JSON list of C-alpha atoms in Angstrom, two decimals:
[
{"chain": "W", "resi": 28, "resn": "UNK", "atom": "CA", "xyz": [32.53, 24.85, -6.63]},
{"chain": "W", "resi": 29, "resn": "UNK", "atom": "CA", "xyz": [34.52, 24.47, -3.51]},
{"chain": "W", "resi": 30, "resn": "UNK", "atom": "CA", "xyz": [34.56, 26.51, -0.68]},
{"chain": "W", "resi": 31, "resn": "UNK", "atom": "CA", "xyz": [37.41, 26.18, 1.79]},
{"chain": "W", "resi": 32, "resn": "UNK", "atom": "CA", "xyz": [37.14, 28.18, 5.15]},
{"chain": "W", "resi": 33, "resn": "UNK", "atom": "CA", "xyz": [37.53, 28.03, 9.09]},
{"chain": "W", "resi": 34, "resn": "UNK", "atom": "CA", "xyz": [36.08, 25.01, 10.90]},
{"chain": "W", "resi": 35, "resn": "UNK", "atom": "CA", "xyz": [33.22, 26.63, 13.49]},
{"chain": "W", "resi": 36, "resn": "UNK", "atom": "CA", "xyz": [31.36, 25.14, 16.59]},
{"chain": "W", "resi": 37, "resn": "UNK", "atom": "CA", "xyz": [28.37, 24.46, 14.56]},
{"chain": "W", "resi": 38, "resn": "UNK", "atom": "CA", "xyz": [30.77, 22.24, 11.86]},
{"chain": "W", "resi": 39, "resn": "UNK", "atom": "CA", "xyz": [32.15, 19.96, 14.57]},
{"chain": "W", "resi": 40, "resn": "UNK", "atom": "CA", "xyz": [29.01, 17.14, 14.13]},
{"chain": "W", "resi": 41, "resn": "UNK", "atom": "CA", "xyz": [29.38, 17.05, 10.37]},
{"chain": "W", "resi": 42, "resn": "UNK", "atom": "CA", "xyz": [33.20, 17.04, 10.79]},
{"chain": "W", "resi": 43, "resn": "UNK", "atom": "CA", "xyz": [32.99, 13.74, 12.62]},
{"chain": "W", "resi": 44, "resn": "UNK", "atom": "CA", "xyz": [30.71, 11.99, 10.30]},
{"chain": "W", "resi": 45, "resn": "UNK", "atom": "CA", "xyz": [33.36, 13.52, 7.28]},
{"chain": "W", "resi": 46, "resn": "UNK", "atom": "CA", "xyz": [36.14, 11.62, 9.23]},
{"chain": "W", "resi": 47, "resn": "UNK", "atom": "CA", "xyz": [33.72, 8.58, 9.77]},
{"chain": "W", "resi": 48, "resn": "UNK", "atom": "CA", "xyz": [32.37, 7.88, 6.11]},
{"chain": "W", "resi": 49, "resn": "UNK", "atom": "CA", "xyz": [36.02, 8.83, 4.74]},
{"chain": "W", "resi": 50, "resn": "UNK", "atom": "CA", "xyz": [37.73, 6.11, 7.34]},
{"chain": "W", "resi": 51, "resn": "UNK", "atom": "CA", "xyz": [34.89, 3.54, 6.66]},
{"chain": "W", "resi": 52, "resn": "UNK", "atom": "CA", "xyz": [32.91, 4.16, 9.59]},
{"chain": "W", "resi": 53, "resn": "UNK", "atom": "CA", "xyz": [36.78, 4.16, 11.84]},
{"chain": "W", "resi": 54, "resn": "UNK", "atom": "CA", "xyz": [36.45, 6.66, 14.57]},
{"chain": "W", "resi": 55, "resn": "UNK", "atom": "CA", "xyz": [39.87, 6.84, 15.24]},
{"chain": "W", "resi": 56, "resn": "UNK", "atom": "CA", "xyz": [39.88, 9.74, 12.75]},
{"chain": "W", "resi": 57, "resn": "UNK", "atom": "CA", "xyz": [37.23, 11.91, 14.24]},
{"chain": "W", "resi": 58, "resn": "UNK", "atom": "CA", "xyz": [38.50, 11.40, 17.72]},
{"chain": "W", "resi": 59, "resn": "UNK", "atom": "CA", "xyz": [41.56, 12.53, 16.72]},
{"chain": "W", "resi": 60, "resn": "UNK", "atom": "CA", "xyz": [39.96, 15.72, 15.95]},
{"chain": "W", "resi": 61, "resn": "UNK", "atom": "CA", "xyz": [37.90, 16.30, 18.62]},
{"chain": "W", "resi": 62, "resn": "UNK", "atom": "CA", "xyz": [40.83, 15.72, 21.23]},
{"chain": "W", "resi": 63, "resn": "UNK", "atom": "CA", "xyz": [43.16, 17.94, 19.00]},
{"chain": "W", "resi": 64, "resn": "UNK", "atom": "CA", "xyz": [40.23, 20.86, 19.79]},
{"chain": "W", "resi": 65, "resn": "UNK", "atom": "CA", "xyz": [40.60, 20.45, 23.19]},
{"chain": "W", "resi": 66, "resn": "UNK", "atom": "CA", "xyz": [43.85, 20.28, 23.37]},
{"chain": "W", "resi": 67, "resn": "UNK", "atom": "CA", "xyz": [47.13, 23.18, 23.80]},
{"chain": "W", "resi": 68, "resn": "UNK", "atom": "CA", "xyz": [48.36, 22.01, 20.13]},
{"chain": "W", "resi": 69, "resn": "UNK", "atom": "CA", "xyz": [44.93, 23.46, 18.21]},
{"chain": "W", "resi": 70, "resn": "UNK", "atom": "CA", "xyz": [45.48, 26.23, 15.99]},
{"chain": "W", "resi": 71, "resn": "UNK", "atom": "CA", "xyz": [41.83, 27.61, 14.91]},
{"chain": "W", "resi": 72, "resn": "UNK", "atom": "CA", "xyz": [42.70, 28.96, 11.95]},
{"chain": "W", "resi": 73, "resn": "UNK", "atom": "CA", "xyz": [44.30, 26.15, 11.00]},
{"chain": "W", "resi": 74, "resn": "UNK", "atom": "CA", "xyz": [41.08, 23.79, 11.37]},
{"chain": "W", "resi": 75, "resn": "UNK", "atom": "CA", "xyz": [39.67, 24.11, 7.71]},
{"chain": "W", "resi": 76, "resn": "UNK", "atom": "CA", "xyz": [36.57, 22.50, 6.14]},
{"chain": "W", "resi": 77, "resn": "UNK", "atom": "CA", "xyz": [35.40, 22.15, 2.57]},
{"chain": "W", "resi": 78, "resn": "UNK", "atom": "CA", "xyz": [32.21, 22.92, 1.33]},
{"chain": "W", "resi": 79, "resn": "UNK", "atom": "CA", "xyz": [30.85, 21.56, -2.21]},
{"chain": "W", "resi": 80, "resn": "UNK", "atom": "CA", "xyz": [27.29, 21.32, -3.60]},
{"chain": "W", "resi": 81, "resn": "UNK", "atom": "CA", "xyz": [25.60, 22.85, -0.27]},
{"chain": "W", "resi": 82, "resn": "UNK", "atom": "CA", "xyz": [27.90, 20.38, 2.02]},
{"chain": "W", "resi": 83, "resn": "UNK", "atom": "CA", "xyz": [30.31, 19.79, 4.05]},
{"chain": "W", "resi": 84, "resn": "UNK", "atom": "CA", "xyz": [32.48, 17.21, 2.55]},
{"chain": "W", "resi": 85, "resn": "UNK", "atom": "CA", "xyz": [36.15, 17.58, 3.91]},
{"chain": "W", "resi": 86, "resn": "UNK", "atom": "CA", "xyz": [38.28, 18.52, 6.39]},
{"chain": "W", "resi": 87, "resn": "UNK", "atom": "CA", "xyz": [41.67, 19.45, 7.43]},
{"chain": "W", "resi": 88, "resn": "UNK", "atom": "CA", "xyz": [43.76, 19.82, 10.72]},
{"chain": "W", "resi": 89, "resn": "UNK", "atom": "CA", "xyz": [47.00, 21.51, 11.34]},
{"chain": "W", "resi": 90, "resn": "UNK", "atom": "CA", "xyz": [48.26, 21.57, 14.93]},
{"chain": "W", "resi": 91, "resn": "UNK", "atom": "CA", "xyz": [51.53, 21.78, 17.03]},
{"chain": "W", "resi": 92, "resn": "UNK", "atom": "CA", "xyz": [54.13, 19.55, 18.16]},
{"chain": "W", "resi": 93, "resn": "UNK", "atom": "CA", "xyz": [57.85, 19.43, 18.96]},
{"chain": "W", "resi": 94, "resn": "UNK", "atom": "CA", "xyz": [60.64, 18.84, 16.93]},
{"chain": "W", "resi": 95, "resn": "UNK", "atom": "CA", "xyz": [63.59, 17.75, 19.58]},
{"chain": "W", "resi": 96, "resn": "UNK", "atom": "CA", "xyz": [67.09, 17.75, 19.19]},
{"chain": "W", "resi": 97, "resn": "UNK", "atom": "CA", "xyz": [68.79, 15.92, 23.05]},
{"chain": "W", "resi": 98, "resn": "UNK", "atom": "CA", "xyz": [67.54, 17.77, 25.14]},
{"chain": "W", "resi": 99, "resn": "UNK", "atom": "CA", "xyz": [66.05, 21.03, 23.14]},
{"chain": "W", "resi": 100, "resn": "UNK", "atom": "CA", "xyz": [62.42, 21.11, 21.66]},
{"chain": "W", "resi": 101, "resn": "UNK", "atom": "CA", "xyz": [60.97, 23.31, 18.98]},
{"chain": "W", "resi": 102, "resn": "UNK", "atom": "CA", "xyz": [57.64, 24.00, 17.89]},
{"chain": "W", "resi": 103, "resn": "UNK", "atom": "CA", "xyz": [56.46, 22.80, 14.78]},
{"chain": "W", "resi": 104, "resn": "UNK", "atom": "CA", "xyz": [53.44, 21.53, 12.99]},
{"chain": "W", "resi": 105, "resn": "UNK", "atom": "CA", "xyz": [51.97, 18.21, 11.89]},
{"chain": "W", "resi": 106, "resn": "UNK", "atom": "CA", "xyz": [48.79, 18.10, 9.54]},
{"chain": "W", "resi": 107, "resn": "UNK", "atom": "CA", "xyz": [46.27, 15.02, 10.63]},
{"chain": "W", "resi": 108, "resn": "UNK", "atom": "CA", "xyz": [43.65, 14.12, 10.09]},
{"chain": "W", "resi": 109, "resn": "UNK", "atom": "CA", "xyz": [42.44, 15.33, 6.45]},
{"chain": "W", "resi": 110, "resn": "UNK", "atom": "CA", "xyz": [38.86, 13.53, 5.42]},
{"chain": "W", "resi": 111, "resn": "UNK", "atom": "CA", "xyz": [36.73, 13.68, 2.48]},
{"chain": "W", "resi": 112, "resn": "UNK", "atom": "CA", "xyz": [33.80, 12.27, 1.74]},
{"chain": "W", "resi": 113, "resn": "UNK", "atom": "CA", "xyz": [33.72, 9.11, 0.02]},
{"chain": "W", "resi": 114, "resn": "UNK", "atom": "CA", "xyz": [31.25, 10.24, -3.32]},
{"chain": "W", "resi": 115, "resn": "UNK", "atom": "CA", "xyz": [33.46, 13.64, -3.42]},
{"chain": "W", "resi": 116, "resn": "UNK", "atom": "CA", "xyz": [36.74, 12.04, -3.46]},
{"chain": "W", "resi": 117, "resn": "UNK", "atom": "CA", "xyz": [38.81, 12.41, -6.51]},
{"chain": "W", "resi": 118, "resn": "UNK", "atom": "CA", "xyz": [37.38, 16.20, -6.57]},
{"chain": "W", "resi": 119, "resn": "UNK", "atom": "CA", "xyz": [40.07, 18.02, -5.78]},
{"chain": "W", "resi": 120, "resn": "UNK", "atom": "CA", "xyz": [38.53, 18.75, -2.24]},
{"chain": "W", "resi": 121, "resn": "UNK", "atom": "CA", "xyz": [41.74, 17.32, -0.87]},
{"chain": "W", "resi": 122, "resn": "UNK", "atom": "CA", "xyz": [44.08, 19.31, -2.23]},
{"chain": "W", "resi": 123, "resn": "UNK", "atom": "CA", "xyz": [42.69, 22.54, -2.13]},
{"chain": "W", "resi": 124, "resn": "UNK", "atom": "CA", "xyz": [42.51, 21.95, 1.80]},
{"chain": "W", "resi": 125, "resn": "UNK", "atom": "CA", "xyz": [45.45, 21.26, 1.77]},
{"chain": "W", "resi": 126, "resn": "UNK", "atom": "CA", "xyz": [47.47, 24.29, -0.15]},
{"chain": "W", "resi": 127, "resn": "UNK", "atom": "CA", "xyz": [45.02, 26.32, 1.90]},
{"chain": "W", "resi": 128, "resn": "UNK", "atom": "CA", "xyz": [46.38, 25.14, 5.20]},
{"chain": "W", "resi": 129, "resn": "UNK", "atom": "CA", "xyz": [49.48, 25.43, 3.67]},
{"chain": "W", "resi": 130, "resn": "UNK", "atom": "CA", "xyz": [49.06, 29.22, 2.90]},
{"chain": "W", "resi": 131, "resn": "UNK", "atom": "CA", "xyz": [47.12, 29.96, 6.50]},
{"chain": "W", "resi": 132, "resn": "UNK", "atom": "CA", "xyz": [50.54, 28.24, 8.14]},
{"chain": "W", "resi": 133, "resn": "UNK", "atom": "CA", "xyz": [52.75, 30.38, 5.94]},
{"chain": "W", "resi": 134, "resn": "UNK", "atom": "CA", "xyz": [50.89, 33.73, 6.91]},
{"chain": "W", "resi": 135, "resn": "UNK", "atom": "CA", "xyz": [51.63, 32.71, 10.34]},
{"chain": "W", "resi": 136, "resn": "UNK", "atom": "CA", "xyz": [54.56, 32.47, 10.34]},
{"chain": "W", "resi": 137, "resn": "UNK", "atom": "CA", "xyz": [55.04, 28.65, 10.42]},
{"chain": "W", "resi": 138, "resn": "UNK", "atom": "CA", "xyz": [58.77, 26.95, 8.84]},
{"chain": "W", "resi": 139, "resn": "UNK", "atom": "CA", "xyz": [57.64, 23.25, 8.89]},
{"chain": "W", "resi": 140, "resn": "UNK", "atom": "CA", "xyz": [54.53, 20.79, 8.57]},
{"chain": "W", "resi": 141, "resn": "UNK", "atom": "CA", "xyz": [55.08, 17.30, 9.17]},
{"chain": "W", "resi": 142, "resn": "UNK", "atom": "CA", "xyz": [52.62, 14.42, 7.82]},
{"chain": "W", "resi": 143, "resn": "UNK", "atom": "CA", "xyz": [52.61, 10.61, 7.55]},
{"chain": "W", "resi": 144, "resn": "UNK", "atom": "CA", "xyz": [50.77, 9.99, 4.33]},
{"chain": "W", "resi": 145, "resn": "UNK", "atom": "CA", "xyz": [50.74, 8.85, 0.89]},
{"chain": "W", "resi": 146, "resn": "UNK", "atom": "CA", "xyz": [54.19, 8.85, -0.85]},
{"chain": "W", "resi": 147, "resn": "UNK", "atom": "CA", "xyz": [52.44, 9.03, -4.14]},
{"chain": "W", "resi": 148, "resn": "UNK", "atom": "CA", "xyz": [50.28, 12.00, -2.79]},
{"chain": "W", "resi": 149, "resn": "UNK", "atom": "CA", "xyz": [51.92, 14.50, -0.82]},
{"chain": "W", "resi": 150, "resn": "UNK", "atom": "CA", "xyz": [54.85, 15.32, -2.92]},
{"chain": "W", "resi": 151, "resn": "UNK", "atom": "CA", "xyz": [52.76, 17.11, -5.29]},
{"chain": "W", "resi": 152, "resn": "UNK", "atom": "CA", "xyz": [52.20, 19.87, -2.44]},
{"chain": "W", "resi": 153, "resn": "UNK", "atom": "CA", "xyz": [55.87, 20.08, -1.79]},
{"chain": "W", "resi": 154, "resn": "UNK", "atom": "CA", "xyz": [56.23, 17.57, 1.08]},
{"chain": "W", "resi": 155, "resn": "UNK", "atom": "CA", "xyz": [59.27, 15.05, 0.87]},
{"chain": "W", "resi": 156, "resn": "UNK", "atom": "CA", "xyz": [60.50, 12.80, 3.00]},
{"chain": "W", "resi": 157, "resn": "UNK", "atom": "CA", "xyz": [61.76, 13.97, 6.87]},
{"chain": "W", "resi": 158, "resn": "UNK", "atom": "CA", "xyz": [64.52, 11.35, 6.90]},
{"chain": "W", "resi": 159, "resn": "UNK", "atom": "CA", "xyz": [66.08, 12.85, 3.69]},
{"chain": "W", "resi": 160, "resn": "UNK", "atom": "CA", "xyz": [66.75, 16.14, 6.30]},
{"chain": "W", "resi": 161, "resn": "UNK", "atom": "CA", "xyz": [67.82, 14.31, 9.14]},
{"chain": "W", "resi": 162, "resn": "UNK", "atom": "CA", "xyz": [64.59, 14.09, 10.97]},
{"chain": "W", "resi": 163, "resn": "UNK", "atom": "CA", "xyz": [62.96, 10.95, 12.46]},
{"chain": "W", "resi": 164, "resn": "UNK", "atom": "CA", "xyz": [59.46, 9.44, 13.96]},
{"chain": "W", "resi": 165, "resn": "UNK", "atom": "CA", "xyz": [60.13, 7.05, 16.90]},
{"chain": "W", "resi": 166, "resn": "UNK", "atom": "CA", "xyz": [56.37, 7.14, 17.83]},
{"chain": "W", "resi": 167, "resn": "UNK", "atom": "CA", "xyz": [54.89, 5.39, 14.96]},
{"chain": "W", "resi": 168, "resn": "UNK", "atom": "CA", "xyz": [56.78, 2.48, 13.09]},
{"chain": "W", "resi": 169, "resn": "UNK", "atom": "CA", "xyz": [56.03, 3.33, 9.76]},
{"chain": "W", "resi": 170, "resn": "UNK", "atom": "CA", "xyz": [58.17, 4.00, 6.29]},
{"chain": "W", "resi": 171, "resn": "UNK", "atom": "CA", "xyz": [60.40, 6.57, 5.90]},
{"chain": "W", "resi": 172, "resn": "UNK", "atom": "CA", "xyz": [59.17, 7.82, 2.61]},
{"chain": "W", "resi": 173, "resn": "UNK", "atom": "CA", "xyz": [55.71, 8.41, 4.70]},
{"chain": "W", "resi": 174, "resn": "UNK", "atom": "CA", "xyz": [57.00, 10.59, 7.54]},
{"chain": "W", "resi": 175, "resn": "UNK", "atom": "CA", "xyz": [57.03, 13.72, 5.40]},
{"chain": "W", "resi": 176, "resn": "UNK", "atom": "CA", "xyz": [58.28, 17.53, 6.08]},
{"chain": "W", "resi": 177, "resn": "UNK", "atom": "CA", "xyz": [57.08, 20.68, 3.86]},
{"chain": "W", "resi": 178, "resn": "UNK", "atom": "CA", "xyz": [59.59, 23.06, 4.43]},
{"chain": "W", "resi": 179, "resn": "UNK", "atom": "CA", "xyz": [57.50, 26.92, 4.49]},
{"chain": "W", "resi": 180, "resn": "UNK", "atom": "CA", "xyz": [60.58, 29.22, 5.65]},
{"chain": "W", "resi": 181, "resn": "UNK", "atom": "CA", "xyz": [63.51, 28.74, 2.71]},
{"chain": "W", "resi": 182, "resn": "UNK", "atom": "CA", "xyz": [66.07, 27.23, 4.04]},
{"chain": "W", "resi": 183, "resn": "UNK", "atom": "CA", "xyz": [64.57, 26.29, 7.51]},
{"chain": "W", "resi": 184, "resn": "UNK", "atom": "CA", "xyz": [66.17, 22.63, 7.07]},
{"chain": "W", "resi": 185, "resn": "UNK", "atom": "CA", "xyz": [69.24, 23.78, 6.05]},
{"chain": "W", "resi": 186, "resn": "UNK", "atom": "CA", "xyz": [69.32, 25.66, 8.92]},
{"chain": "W", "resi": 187, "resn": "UNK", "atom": "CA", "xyz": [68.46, 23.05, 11.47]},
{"chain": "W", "resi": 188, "resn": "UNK", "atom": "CA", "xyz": [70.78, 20.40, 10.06]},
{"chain": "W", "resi": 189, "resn": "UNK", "atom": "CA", "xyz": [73.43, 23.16, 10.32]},
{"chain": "W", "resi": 190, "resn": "UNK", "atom": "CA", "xyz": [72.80, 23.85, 14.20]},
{"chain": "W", "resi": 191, "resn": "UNK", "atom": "CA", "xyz": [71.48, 20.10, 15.34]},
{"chain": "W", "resi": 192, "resn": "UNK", "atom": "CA", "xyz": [73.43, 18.81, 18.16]},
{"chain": "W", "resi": 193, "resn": "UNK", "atom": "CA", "xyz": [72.21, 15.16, 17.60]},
{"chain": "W", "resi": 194, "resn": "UNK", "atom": "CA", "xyz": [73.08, 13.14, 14.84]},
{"chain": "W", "resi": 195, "resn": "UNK", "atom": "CA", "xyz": [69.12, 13.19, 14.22]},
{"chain": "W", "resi": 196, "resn": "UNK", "atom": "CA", "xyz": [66.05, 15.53, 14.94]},
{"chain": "W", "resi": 197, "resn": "UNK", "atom": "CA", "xyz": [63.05, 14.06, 16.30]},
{"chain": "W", "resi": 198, "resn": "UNK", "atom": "CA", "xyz": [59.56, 14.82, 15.08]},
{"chain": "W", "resi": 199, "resn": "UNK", "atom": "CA", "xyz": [57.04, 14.46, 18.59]},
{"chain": "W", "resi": 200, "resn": "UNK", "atom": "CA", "xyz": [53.48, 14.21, 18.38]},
{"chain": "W", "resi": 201, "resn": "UNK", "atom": "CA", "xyz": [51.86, 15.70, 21.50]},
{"chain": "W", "resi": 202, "resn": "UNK", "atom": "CA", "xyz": [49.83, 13.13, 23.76]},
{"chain": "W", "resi": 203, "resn": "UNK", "atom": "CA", "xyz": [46.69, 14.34, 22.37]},
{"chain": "W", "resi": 204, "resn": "UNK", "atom": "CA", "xyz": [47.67, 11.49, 19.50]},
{"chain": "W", "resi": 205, "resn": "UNK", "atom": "CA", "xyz": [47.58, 8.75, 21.32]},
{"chain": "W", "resi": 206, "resn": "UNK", "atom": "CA", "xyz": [45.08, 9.37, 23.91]}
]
């Protein structure tokens, strides 16, 4: 069975080795999520972990950044890093992170999540790619079907390709990302 709750102080050393074994021994991942703790961005009830057979085997972050259109930023969300164990992969520990994130961000009122991530993958939750909305990553050169948006507030998109003053919206990750 897996248990899905809030990340607490006394997770934080098994988070980091969750980030480690899932990014073959990478620390980029774990970093990522201690600096996002420390940082303005962190939501705490949006730090989730999984538990499964008396473990800790995943875990989830959804934090803040800006969505900018010239010279006006929004708030919004971006989901990184998500980690599961190597031997629980393929368990469904993933995913059930992620639709509870999804759920915790709704409840609080959240319209958007951003992601880079698995084309094949995320769609299943609802994500789809930012650049079909007219939003765009400068920060990272990667794909466009990999920068992904889930809209949570109906019509949220519609709405902000209605009132955009730039021909594009820009997704910005907060410095805490590339620190």
């Amino acid at each position: 069975m897996i248990q899905i709750r809030t990340e607490t102080n006394e997770d934080i050393e098994a988070v980091r080795q969750v980030h480690l074994a899932a990014f073959g021994g990478r620390e980029d991942e774990s970093r990522l999520a201690d600096r996002i703790r420390e940082s303005a961005g962190f939501v705490p009830e949006l730090s989730l972990v999984a538990e499964s057979d008396g473990r800790l085997a995943g875990h989830m972050l959804i934090s803040k950044a800006e969505l900018v259109d010239g010279q006006d930023a929004t708030g919004t969300f971006v989901l990184a890093p998500i980690g599961v164990l190597p031997d629980a992969q393929g368990r469904g520990i993933g995913g059930e992170l992620i639709r509870e994130g999804i759920r915790r961000a709704q409840r609080l009122g959240h319209k958007l999540i951003f992601l880079i991530g698995h084309p094949s993958y995320y769609p299943r939750f609802g994500f789809k790619p930012a650049v079909d909305s007219g939003l765009v990553l400068m920060q990272f050169d990667v794909p466009d079907d990999v920068f992904m948006v889930l809209e949570l507030a109906e019509g949220e998109l519609a709405r902000l390709a209605a009132t955009r003053k730039e021909k594009y919206g820009e997704l910005k990750y907060p410095q805490t990302f590339f620190a």
